[in-house]
Amino acid sequence: MILSAETHEKIREEISHFPHARGALLQALHFALQERGRFDKEVFAEIGQFFAMRPDEVAEVVSFYSLFNQPRAQAVVQVCTNLPCCLKGARGIVRELEQRLGIKAGTATPDGRFALEEVECLGSCATAPVVQVNLNPYLENVTAEYLATILDSPEVALAARRPAPIISTVPPGVEGYLLPPDGERWLSLDDYKRHGGYQAIVKAGQMTPKEIATLVRDSGLRGRGGAGFATGVKWGFMPPPDGGPRYLAVNADESEPGTFKDRQIMERNPHQFIEGVMICSMAIEAVAAFIYVRGEYSECYRLVRDAIRECYNAGMLGEHALGFNRRFDMHIQRGAGAYICGEESGMLESMEGKKGQPRKRPPFPAVRGLWERPTTVDNCETVSHVPAIVLRGADWFKAEGAKNSSGHTLFGVSGHVKRPGIFELRLGVKMRDLIYNYAGGLEEGRSVKAVIPGGISMPILRGDQIDVAVDHESLRTVNSLLGTAGVIVMDDRTCLVRVALVAARFFDHESCGQCTQCREGTGWIYHTLQRIERGQGVKRDLEVLADCCNFMDGKCICALADGASWSARAFFTQFRDDFEAHVAAGKCPFPESFEV
Ligand SMILES: Cc1cc2nc3c(=O)[nH]c(=O)nc-3n(C[C@H](O)[C@H](O)[C@H](O)COP(=O)(O)O)c2cc1C
Ligand code: SF4
Ligand code: FES
């Protein structure tokens, strides 16, 4: 036995939460990695015994997840180099660290003390640049000078802490219902109850499941995970109960670059999130809910897990769950670094302890979801709206938003603005207001060249389109989409070929490779953009890019390929001049732009 008795005990305890042991596989691998610092055949064999898996089957799962495949070192310094962090100088941070450590990103020092990695969006774009050492709490708003102070030894790097600034606010004049006011954090059961918490689940307990679903359908709540599907309508897709288990799977994977709102809910108001999970589960008559949090969000994982434990200890979950009049269970799982595990069916695969490769549909999750049983997938923010809807009613919720876009949302603003952050506001706020009023506008003398309205997969807008309202219907009129309401702002110095390149690199990196169009198409787009950015592009490249997008769009198993093609197509149609200027000049004509 090479893993400690304590780790064995923790794995057994984890397994006890799942109807099928393998639901605990990823967490077991996290435990093993934490103890051993690396994987090898012996660890795979020992872990495999818990799950009736061969060592090579365990190794295959491990190979899928980036957090399980980092360079081996005592302290792995991971620098986010996705777009919002690049706009704030992440490339300079990587260069500085490479010089100080004497290694290239993606490698480790020969003594195994440090490794340096470039990683995709860490979900903290308002505090860019962001660094994470191993799975410790993030180091936010970092500078090269600060990082120099933590590189004395791996021990110092691992002990480094910078209090995470609270970057989410309910602006004056807004009556918030998602975030606590004044930067407060309501972490304990008592905190939340003192502010009216857990009254909605009691009220919901006096309604039938159908009445709750009808209320939410009538409120017009649409999913906040990116697709904007009507939540109450989706619940209606669950088949009638057949006596077997049914589940709610909650998506807190939050990996879409430019999106960092779910983290604010989990770190500031975890019990409202849990109450939302309980009510949604009641509406779909689920026996249990499983929450999937991205692996890097170690603080969210800890806070939500602790809040769930508090509820169990208070008798609000388990045998006689509050409001349910029956048994109801809730458990939290963590991912291990793969954007595609945010796609609902990829997430279900990952929750079952497999590689997070999306499933072909039909059958949809409502028919065959977790462990082949009926399952609804809802996003973390989506469920967090539900307690307020139950308490205040459908008409109130509708009046809080715009036409076909009910309620508030947590708008994230990052990039070239003075006060990046999360703002709880009604859907339908003007993009100009969001940028200039709430996020403080741009640096003196600068103007908006481009805005991505809802996470990097959403089509980009030009600076002359920012009078649009930010809601589902209005954004369609300018050929874009609301997505996750994560707004990335770029000023007039920005090279849009570089922006397109960062986006394309992300999709190429994150494609799970199942579909030829996505696997090959994301690679072609990335490499073509690399050539154009280096000044080696030719005119025909723009046609090749358009062909690639047509070849991918709507032809694959999941919507990653659609997002990749929509975003690429919008870059070169909205900012064609930037692309043609690169080809004509044989170099990047924007010397003041951010570095990639
Ligand atoms: C590539 C890809 C990544 C996604 N990532 C996330 C994510 O990180 N979080 C999320 O809630 N939804 C994500 N989604 C959307 C989910 O598939 C799903 O629509 C959502 O979780 C449903 O919840 P909602 O209806 O409450 O929005 C992603 C979709 C795709 C195609
Ligand atoms: S579209 Fe891309 S990410 Fe989605 S299943 Fe196919 S290859 Fe995987
Ligand atoms: S945290 Fe770096 S881009 Fe989001």
XYZ file of C-alpha atoms and ligand atoms in Angstrom:
639
model
C 0.000 0.000 0.000
C 1.635 3.258 -1.034
C -1.168 5.671 -0.168
C -1.670 6.364 3.525
C -4.440 4.830 5.599
C -5.848 8.343 5.987
C -6.122 8.784 2.195
C -7.779 5.360 1.923
C -10.285 6.441 4.549
C -10.973 9.738 2.739
C -11.546 7.887 -0.545
C -13.955 5.447 1.099
C -15.853 8.337 2.688
C -16.087 10.085 -0.689
C -17.364 6.938 -2.397
C -20.170 6.684 0.175
C -21.812 9.793 -1.328
C -22.423 8.320 -4.771
C -24.860 5.755 -6.103
C -21.935 4.441 -8.192
C -18.468 4.431 -6.666
C -16.786 5.896 -9.725
C -18.398 9.273 -9.041
C -15.599 9.644 -6.490
C -12.757 8.864 -8.918
C -11.657 12.432 -9.654
C -11.655 13.368 -5.985
C -9.700 10.184 -5.169
C -7.134 11.229 -7.762
C -6.941 14.690 -6.177
C -6.290 13.052 -2.786
C -3.605 10.792 -4.257
C -1.874 13.646 -6.064
C -1.926 15.779 -2.942
C -0.237 13.027 -0.964
C 2.248 11.718 -3.528
C 2.888 14.815 -5.655
C 2.811 12.703 -8.814
C 1.115 9.757 -10.472
C 2.724 6.456 -11.375
C 1.678 2.894 -12.147
C 1.514 1.959 -8.469
C -0.851 4.838 -7.677
C -3.049 3.941 -10.665
C -3.189 0.322 -9.476
C -4.058 1.255 -5.909
C -6.702 3.786 -6.933
C -8.092 1.325 -9.483
C -8.827 -1.192 -6.706
C -11.411 1.149 -5.194
C -13.270 1.448 -8.488
C -12.818 -1.987 -10.051
C -10.692 -0.363 -12.760
C -7.464 -1.550 -14.353
C -4.436 0.726 -13.867
C -4.463 1.648 -17.568
C -8.139 2.669 -17.310
C -7.285 5.007 -14.444
C -4.321 6.351 -16.442
C -6.583 7.030 -19.414
C -8.914 9.184 -17.293
C -5.940 10.996 -15.766
C -4.562 11.789 -19.235
C -7.648 13.897 -20.032
C -7.319 16.462 -17.231
C -4.751 19.252 -17.235
C -4.523 19.518 -13.435
C -3.407 15.889 -13.377
C -0.783 16.462 -16.066
C 1.273 19.396 -14.903
C 5.057 19.409 -14.960
C 6.368 17.709 -11.812
C 7.704 20.133 -9.243
C 7.196 21.102 -5.628
C 5.620 24.427 -6.625
C 3.877 24.735 -9.987
C 3.432 28.435 -10.794
C 0.504 28.789 -13.198
C 0.013 32.076 -14.992
C -3.289 32.740 -16.736
C -2.657 33.916 -20.290
C -6.193 34.067 -21.598
C -7.491 37.333 -23.028
C -8.365 39.502 -19.985
C -5.073 38.554 -18.320
C -3.098 39.165 -21.535
C -4.753 42.584 -21.846
C -3.334 43.314 -18.373
C 0.239 42.217 -19.111
C 0.277 38.470 -18.410
C 2.825 37.896 -21.183
C 5.316 40.172 -19.408
C 4.740 38.208 -16.188
C 5.516 34.925 -17.941
C 8.676 36.396 -19.496
C 9.875 37.690 -16.133
C 9.247 34.328 -14.447
C 11.021 32.479 -17.256
C 14.056 34.669 -16.715
C 14.058 34.363 -12.941
C 13.588 30.589 -12.945
C 15.798 30.021 -15.993
C 13.192 27.797 -17.672
C 10.572 28.035 -20.395
C 6.859 27.918 -19.575
C 5.641 24.316 -19.629
C 8.807 22.959 -17.984
C 10.292 22.478 -14.509
C 13.637 23.459 -13.014
C 16.139 20.546 -13.098
C 16.081 20.333 -9.275
C 12.287 19.843 -9.385
C 11.637 22.791 -7.077
C 9.635 24.962 -9.483
C 7.621 24.548 -12.636
C 6.065 27.279 -14.746
C 2.865 26.848 -16.717
C 0.633 29.010 -18.865
C -3.002 28.194 -18.144
C -6.373 29.186 -19.569
C -8.801 31.572 -17.821
C -8.858 30.992 -14.060
C -12.241 32.693 -13.596
C -10.926 35.824 -11.944
C -10.615 38.177 -14.911
C -11.344 41.392 -12.976
C -8.205 40.876 -10.910
C -5.899 40.140 -13.849
C -3.126 39.152 -14.023
C -3.857 36.043 -11.981
C -1.504 33.305 -10.797
C -2.163 30.061 -8.953
C 0.536 28.031 -7.190
C -0.492 24.355 -7.097
C -4.166 24.400 -6.052
C -3.764 27.195 -3.488
C -6.040 30.255 -3.402
C -5.332 32.557 -6.320
C -2.743 35.330 -6.235
C -4.624 38.189 -7.880
C -3.591 41.549 -9.351
C -0.017 40.277 -9.377
C 3.017 42.205 -10.570
C 6.421 40.891 -11.595
C 7.893 42.571 -8.476
C 5.468 40.743 -6.191
C 6.141 37.391 -7.852
C 9.878 37.913 -7.412
C 9.297 37.902 -3.637
C 7.693 34.462 -3.636
C 10.329 32.672 -5.701
C 12.922 32.309 -2.935
C 11.917 28.717 -2.324
C 8.987 26.402 -3.118
C 7.976 26.665 0.548
C 7.662 30.442 0.263
C 5.710 30.136 -2.999
C 3.347 27.580 -1.466
C 2.765 29.747 1.602
C 2.121 32.925 -0.427
C -1.297 34.441 0.187
C -2.841 37.673 -1.007
C -6.311 38.374 0.362
C -8.696 38.105 -2.587
C -10.254 41.524 -3.127
C -14.050 41.569 -3.237
C -14.765 42.648 -6.775
C -18.515 42.108 -6.878
C -20.971 44.842 -5.961
C -24.617 45.688 -5.860
C -24.407 49.251 -7.213
C -26.243 52.056 -5.362
C -29.890 52.285 -6.370
C -30.142 48.562 -7.118
C -31.970 46.236 -4.755
C -29.762 43.175 -5.027
C -31.015 39.674 -4.409
C -28.048 37.591 -5.569
C -25.135 39.203 -3.758
C -24.941 40.411 -0.159
C -24.677 44.228 0.025
C -21.617 46.316 0.899
C -19.043 43.638 0.171
C -20.412 41.412 2.951
C -19.969 37.645 2.900
C -22.770 35.505 4.309
C -20.865 32.297 4.795
C -22.530 30.594 7.741
C -26.008 29.213 8.091
C -26.697 31.792 10.810
C -25.523 34.678 8.596
C -27.797 33.601 5.803
C -30.786 32.899 8.039
C -30.375 36.317 9.680
C -30.916 37.823 6.235
C -34.054 35.840 5.490
C -32.355 32.698 4.215
C -34.101 29.316 3.934
C -37.592 30.834 4.016
C -38.064 30.128 0.301
C -37.481 26.380 0.683
C -40.109 26.291 3.421
C -42.548 28.105 1.122
C -41.643 25.824 -1.788
C -42.289 22.833 0.485
C -45.931 23.911 0.653
C -46.212 23.865 -3.141
C -46.370 20.903 -5.496
C -43.346 20.291 -7.755
C -45.496 21.304 -10.715
C -46.459 24.600 -9.049
C -42.782 25.460 -8.461
C -41.903 24.628 -12.072
C -44.830 26.685 -13.380
C -43.830 29.650 -11.214
C -40.264 29.545 -12.534
C -41.471 29.097 -16.108
C -43.812 32.090 -15.741
C -41.007 34.204 -14.261
C -39.129 33.912 -17.558
C -35.882 32.837 -15.836
C -33.355 31.839 -18.499
C -30.225 29.834 -17.817
C -27.143 31.870 -16.907
C -24.636 29.219 -18.034
C -24.374 30.598 -21.565
C -27.156 29.162 -23.713
C -30.002 31.168 -22.131
C -32.546 28.355 -22.280
C -35.799 28.873 -20.292
C -35.231 27.125 -16.956
C -38.853 26.193 -16.118
C -39.342 24.826 -19.646
C -36.223 22.684 -19.292
C -37.498 21.239 -16.008
C -40.649 20.234 -17.884
C -38.564 17.885 -20.067
C -38.067 15.513 -17.128
C -40.204 12.370 -17.648
C -42.851 11.493 -15.033
C -41.370 9.768 -11.948
C -40.985 5.989 -12.407
C -39.948 5.146 -8.861
C -36.212 5.221 -9.682
C -33.722 7.980 -8.784
C -33.647 11.357 -10.581
C -30.931 13.944 -10.183
C -30.058 17.613 -10.410
C -26.545 18.234 -11.749
C -25.363 21.752 -10.976
C -22.847 23.336 -13.267
C -20.295 25.448 -11.402
C -17.468 24.678 -13.806
C -17.226 28.351 -14.883
C -14.400 28.147 -17.404
C -15.581 30.414 -20.233
C -12.870 33.097 -20.525
C -14.183 36.438 -19.300
C -16.648 34.786 -16.876
C -16.155 34.999 -13.121
C -19.605 35.385 -11.556
C -20.379 31.926 -10.124
C -17.253 32.197 -8.026
C -18.613 35.397 -6.433
C -21.862 33.632 -5.486
C -20.066 30.616 -4.027
C -17.527 32.723 -2.116
C -19.990 35.318 -0.820
C -23.395 33.675 -0.597
C -22.997 29.859 -0.653
C -26.185 29.142 1.303
C -28.381 30.983 -1.199
C -26.830 28.787 -3.859
C -27.617 25.699 -1.757
C -31.189 26.861 -1.122
C -31.593 27.328 -4.891
C -30.268 23.814 -5.486
C -32.803 22.459 -2.963
C -35.785 24.200 -4.585
C -34.801 23.172 -8.125
C -34.382 19.584 -6.914
C -37.827 19.757 -5.339
C -39.345 20.966 -8.619
C -37.901 18.086 -10.634
C -38.457 15.568 -7.813
C -34.761 14.716 -7.588
C -33.498 12.406 -4.847
C -30.099 14.064 -4.846
C -28.156 16.997 -6.300
C -24.514 16.890 -7.340
C -22.602 20.153 -7.731
C -19.604 20.177 -10.086
C -17.050 22.908 -9.319
C -14.005 23.509 -11.496
C -10.856 22.026 -9.976
C -8.999 25.333 -9.687
C -11.722 26.879 -7.483
C -10.376 25.383 -4.257
C -11.904 28.135 -2.100
C -15.364 27.703 -3.649
C -15.096 23.965 -3.170
C -14.174 24.375 0.496
C -16.853 26.989 1.247
C -19.706 25.180 -0.488
C -18.657 21.816 0.985
C -18.582 23.361 4.466
C -21.978 24.999 3.923
C -23.460 21.651 2.813
C -22.000 19.991 5.942
C -23.549 22.702 8.089
C -26.934 21.928 6.536
C -26.515 18.208 7.192
C -25.528 18.920 10.797
C -28.603 21.112 11.202
C -30.827 18.317 9.843
C -31.764 20.364 6.764
C -30.336 17.771 4.345
C -30.455 13.992 4.545
C -33.202 11.905 6.109
C -35.821 14.634 6.697
C -34.601 17.420 4.452
C -36.081 20.850 5.105
C -39.247 21.343 3.063
C -38.988 17.940 1.347
C -40.710 15.699 3.856
C -38.441 12.939 2.591
C -34.755 12.102 2.133
C -32.759 14.489 -0.052
C -28.979 14.539 -0.462
C -26.470 16.999 -1.847
C -22.820 16.522 -2.636
C -20.050 18.512 -4.276
C -17.527 17.211 -6.812
C -14.503 18.904 -8.285
C -13.177 18.872 -11.799
C -9.528 18.709 -12.760
C -8.944 21.338 -15.422
C -10.847 20.936 -18.701
C -13.081 23.633 -20.216
C -15.152 21.032 -22.015
C -16.373 19.685 -18.655
C -18.568 22.825 -18.500
C -20.524 21.532 -21.497
C -23.428 19.750 -19.857
C -22.890 16.253 -21.193
C -19.090 16.503 -20.811
C -19.785 17.468 -17.217
C -22.004 14.416 -16.693
C -19.270 12.154 -18.042
C -16.747 13.786 -15.734
C -19.114 13.475 -12.760
C -19.291 9.763 -13.489
C -15.496 9.584 -13.242
C -14.764 9.415 -16.956
C -12.988 11.601 -19.512
C -15.179 14.684 -19.941
C -16.032 14.074 -23.591
C -19.495 15.347 -24.577
C -22.176 12.790 -25.362
C -24.100 12.510 -28.591
C -27.710 13.640 -28.151
C -30.423 12.369 -28.169
C -30.890 10.984 -25.587
C -30.832 14.272 -23.700
C -29.922 14.379 -19.992
C -33.580 14.686 -18.954
C -34.107 11.203 -20.375
C -30.695 9.656 -19.727
C -28.354 11.761 -17.608
C -26.260 10.898 -14.579
C -25.853 7.137 -14.288
C -28.432 6.762 -17.068
C -31.179 8.301 -14.947
C -33.288 11.432 -15.683
C -31.197 14.498 -14.854
C -31.573 18.249 -15.161
C -28.465 20.399 -15.576
C -28.672 23.960 -14.238
C -25.974 26.582 -13.823
C -24.856 27.879 -10.405
C -26.143 31.426 -10.963
C -29.398 30.153 -12.475
C -30.346 28.181 -9.375
C -29.320 31.080 -7.130
C -32.133 33.228 -8.607
C -34.802 30.729 -7.616
C -35.223 31.476 -3.863
C -36.068 35.115 -4.667
C -38.546 34.054 -7.366
C -40.318 31.732 -4.926
C -40.519 34.443 -2.265
C -41.462 37.401 -4.476
C -43.269 35.861 -7.424
C -43.026 35.628 -11.199
C -44.343 39.141 -11.939
C -41.765 40.767 -9.672
C -38.962 38.866 -11.442
C -40.199 39.799 -14.905
C -40.407 43.463 -13.905
C -36.744 43.329 -12.773
C -35.377 42.747 -16.278
C -35.962 43.367 -19.968
C -38.353 41.809 -22.495
C -37.592 38.078 -22.721
C -34.662 38.597 -20.349
C -36.137 38.602 -16.853
C -34.329 39.460 -13.668
C -30.940 40.684 -12.662
C -27.707 39.120 -13.727
C -24.141 39.322 -12.548
C -22.405 41.282 -15.297
C -18.670 40.763 -15.329
C -16.531 43.510 -16.844
C -12.823 42.964 -17.481
C -10.099 44.240 -19.786
C -9.296 47.888 -20.404
C -11.565 49.516 -17.818
C -10.659 51.384 -14.643
C -12.925 49.425 -12.260
C -13.249 45.864 -13.524
C -15.637 43.714 -11.501
C -19.004 42.020 -11.151
C -22.085 44.215 -11.030
C -25.527 42.920 -10.057
C -27.876 44.772 -12.429
C -31.062 44.310 -14.401
C -30.716 42.607 -17.761
C -31.156 45.289 -20.398
C -28.605 47.777 -19.022
C -26.859 49.649 -21.853
C -23.387 48.406 -22.700
C -22.150 52.006 -22.630
C -23.450 52.407 -19.066
C -21.851 49.175 -17.990
C -18.474 50.254 -19.328
C -18.459 53.964 -18.486
C -20.699 54.217 -15.453
C -20.278 50.972 -13.517
C -16.797 49.889 -14.637
C -15.367 53.418 -14.495
C -14.620 53.898 -18.200
C -11.264 53.612 -19.918
C -7.929 55.268 -19.202
C -7.767 58.984 -20.009
C -7.691 59.607 -23.756
C -8.574 56.052 -24.760
C -11.707 54.870 -26.548
C -13.437 51.502 -26.952
C -12.310 49.619 -30.044
C -14.053 46.319 -29.319
C -16.178 44.501 -26.750
C -16.890 40.802 -26.306
C -20.317 40.780 -24.629
C -20.637 37.370 -22.971
C -17.509 35.263 -22.702
C -14.966 34.578 -25.415
C -17.265 32.292 -27.473
C -19.656 35.154 -28.215
C -19.302 37.284 -31.374
C -17.376 40.513 -30.814
C -18.859 44.025 -31.147
C -17.192 47.157 -32.509
C -16.782 50.257 -30.372
C -19.544 51.996 -32.339
C -22.059 49.323 -31.244
C -21.957 49.919 -27.486
C -25.301 51.673 -27.318
C -26.901 48.248 -27.462
C -28.788 46.991 -24.390
C -27.232 43.933 -22.818
C -29.979 41.318 -22.969
C -30.863 38.337 -25.141
C -33.036 40.106 -27.738
C -31.031 43.306 -28.098
C -27.706 41.583 -28.620
C -29.198 39.494 -31.416
C -29.937 42.726 -33.321
C -26.167 43.301 -33.536
C -25.441 39.666 -34.441
C -24.145 38.702 -31.053
C -25.371 36.856 -27.968
C -25.573 37.401 -24.215
C -23.688 34.189 -23.342
C -22.493 34.444 -19.739
C -22.675 38.280 -19.556
C -18.893 38.363 -19.120
C -17.936 41.576 -20.935
C -14.331 42.029 -22.134
C -13.429 45.590 -23.143
C -10.546 46.474 -25.476
C -9.226 49.959 -26.145
C -8.099 51.630 -29.381
C -4.508 50.327 -29.086
C -5.627 46.698 -29.290
C -4.683 44.467 -32.220
C -7.760 42.406 -33.064
C -5.709 39.758 -34.844
C -3.998 39.111 -31.512
C -7.360 38.951 -29.750
C -8.568 36.441 -32.350
C -5.351 34.503 -31.897
C -5.763 34.181 -28.111
C -9.361 33.005 -28.590
C -8.340 30.510 -31.279
C -5.472 29.163 -29.155
C -7.988 28.544 -26.363
C -10.414 26.585 -28.559
C -7.598 24.595 -30.141
C -6.321 23.716 -26.671
C -9.737 22.815 -25.281
C -11.286 20.847 -28.152
C -11.755 17.320 -26.812
C -10.855 15.933 -30.223
C -13.862 13.646 -30.793
C -15.148 15.451 -33.907
C -12.883 15.838 -36.912
C -14.337 19.254 -37.814
C -13.654 20.660 -34.361
C -10.270 19.004 -33.824
C -8.916 19.991 -37.233
C -10.851 23.253 -37.638
C -9.740 24.813 -34.340
C -6.131 23.904 -35.206
C -6.359 25.391 -38.721
C -7.846 28.631 -37.435
C -5.190 28.950 -34.736
C -2.248 28.260 -37.036
C -3.579 30.510 -39.806
C -4.005 33.363 -37.324
C -0.498 32.767 -35.997
C 0.887 33.252 -39.495
C -1.177 36.395 -40.085
C -0.118 37.865 -36.743
C 3.556 37.213 -37.526
C 3.131 39.066 -40.821
C 3.370 35.899 -42.940
C -0.289 35.875 -43.950
C -1.617 36.058 -47.504
C -4.916 37.452 -48.763
C -6.376 33.993 -49.331
C -6.018 33.244 -45.590
C -9.203 35.154 -44.876
C -11.119 32.865 -47.240
C -9.508 29.830 -45.597
C -10.644 31.115 -42.198
C -14.201 31.566 -43.465
C -14.153 28.039 -44.940
C -12.945 26.595 -41.642
C -15.795 28.287 -39.772
C -18.410 26.989 -42.231
C -16.904 23.517 -41.965
C -17.311 23.499 -38.151
C -20.502 25.408 -37.459
C -23.442 23.176 -36.420
C -21.700 19.983 -37.522
C -20.263 18.639 -34.297
C -21.299 16.818 -31.137
C -21.267 19.903 -28.931
C -21.347 23.683 -29.181
C -17.626 24.239 -28.548
C -17.115 24.105 -32.300
C -19.977 26.587 -32.827
C -18.477 29.013 -30.289
C -15.054 28.717 -31.895
C -16.437 29.439 -35.355
C -18.796 32.246 -34.279
C -16.028 34.033 -32.454
C -13.492 33.646 -35.306
C -15.984 34.711 -37.979
C -16.954 37.823 -36.036
C -13.304 38.861 -35.577
C -12.521 38.875 -39.247
C -15.831 40.322 -40.425
C -16.087 43.076 -37.789
C -12.365 43.964 -37.933
C -11.425 43.001 -41.466
C -9.236 46.111 -41.748
C -6.960 44.867 -38.963
C -6.470 41.545 -40.749
C -5.844 43.121 -44.149
C -3.413 45.625 -42.615
C -1.299 42.736 -41.254
C -1.195 41.048 -44.638
C -0.388 44.304 -46.444
C 2.313 45.436 -43.958
C 3.833 41.981 -43.431
C 3.826 42.684 -39.694
C 1.555 43.722 -36.869
C 0.714 47.398 -37.428
C -0.310 48.012 -33.782
C 2.942 48.545 -31.863
C 1.176 49.583 -28.662
C -1.077 46.527 -28.491
C -0.901 43.944 -25.697
C 1.497 41.029 -26.218
C 0.364 37.467 -26.889
C -17.992 24.325 -24.562
C -19.033 24.676 -23.557
C -18.655 25.062 -22.279
C -19.631 25.380 -21.336
N -19.217 25.765 -20.087
C -20.165 26.038 -19.141
C -19.773 26.387 -17.822
O -18.580 26.474 -17.500
N -20.758 26.620 -16.917
C -22.093 26.512 -17.238
O -22.944 26.687 -16.384
N -22.472 26.205 -18.485
C -21.556 25.959 -19.431
N -21.950 25.589 -20.687
C -23.414 25.467 -20.946
C -23.922 24.093 -20.494
O -23.751 23.166 -21.547
C -25.408 24.129 -20.131
O -26.110 24.730 -21.159
C -25.678 24.870 -18.844
O -24.908 24.396 -17.777
C -27.147 24.721 -18.491
O -27.469 25.500 -17.367
P -28.405 26.772 -17.504
O -29.581 26.383 -18.353
O -28.791 27.082 -16.115
O -27.592 27.852 -18.154
C -20.997 25.304 -21.664
C -21.378 24.928 -22.961
C -20.402 24.625 -23.891
C -20.823 24.226 -25.264
S -17.338 19.810 -30.871
Fe -15.192 19.739 -30.214
S -15.263 19.780 -27.999
Fe -17.351 19.252 -28.699
S -17.374 17.002 -28.744
Fe -16.722 17.626 -30.766
S -14.448 17.679 -30.642
Fe -15.219 17.621 -28.547
S -8.544 34.936 -15.006
Fe -7.133 35.303 -16.580
S -8.394 35.569 -18.304
Fe -9.823 35.114 -16.747
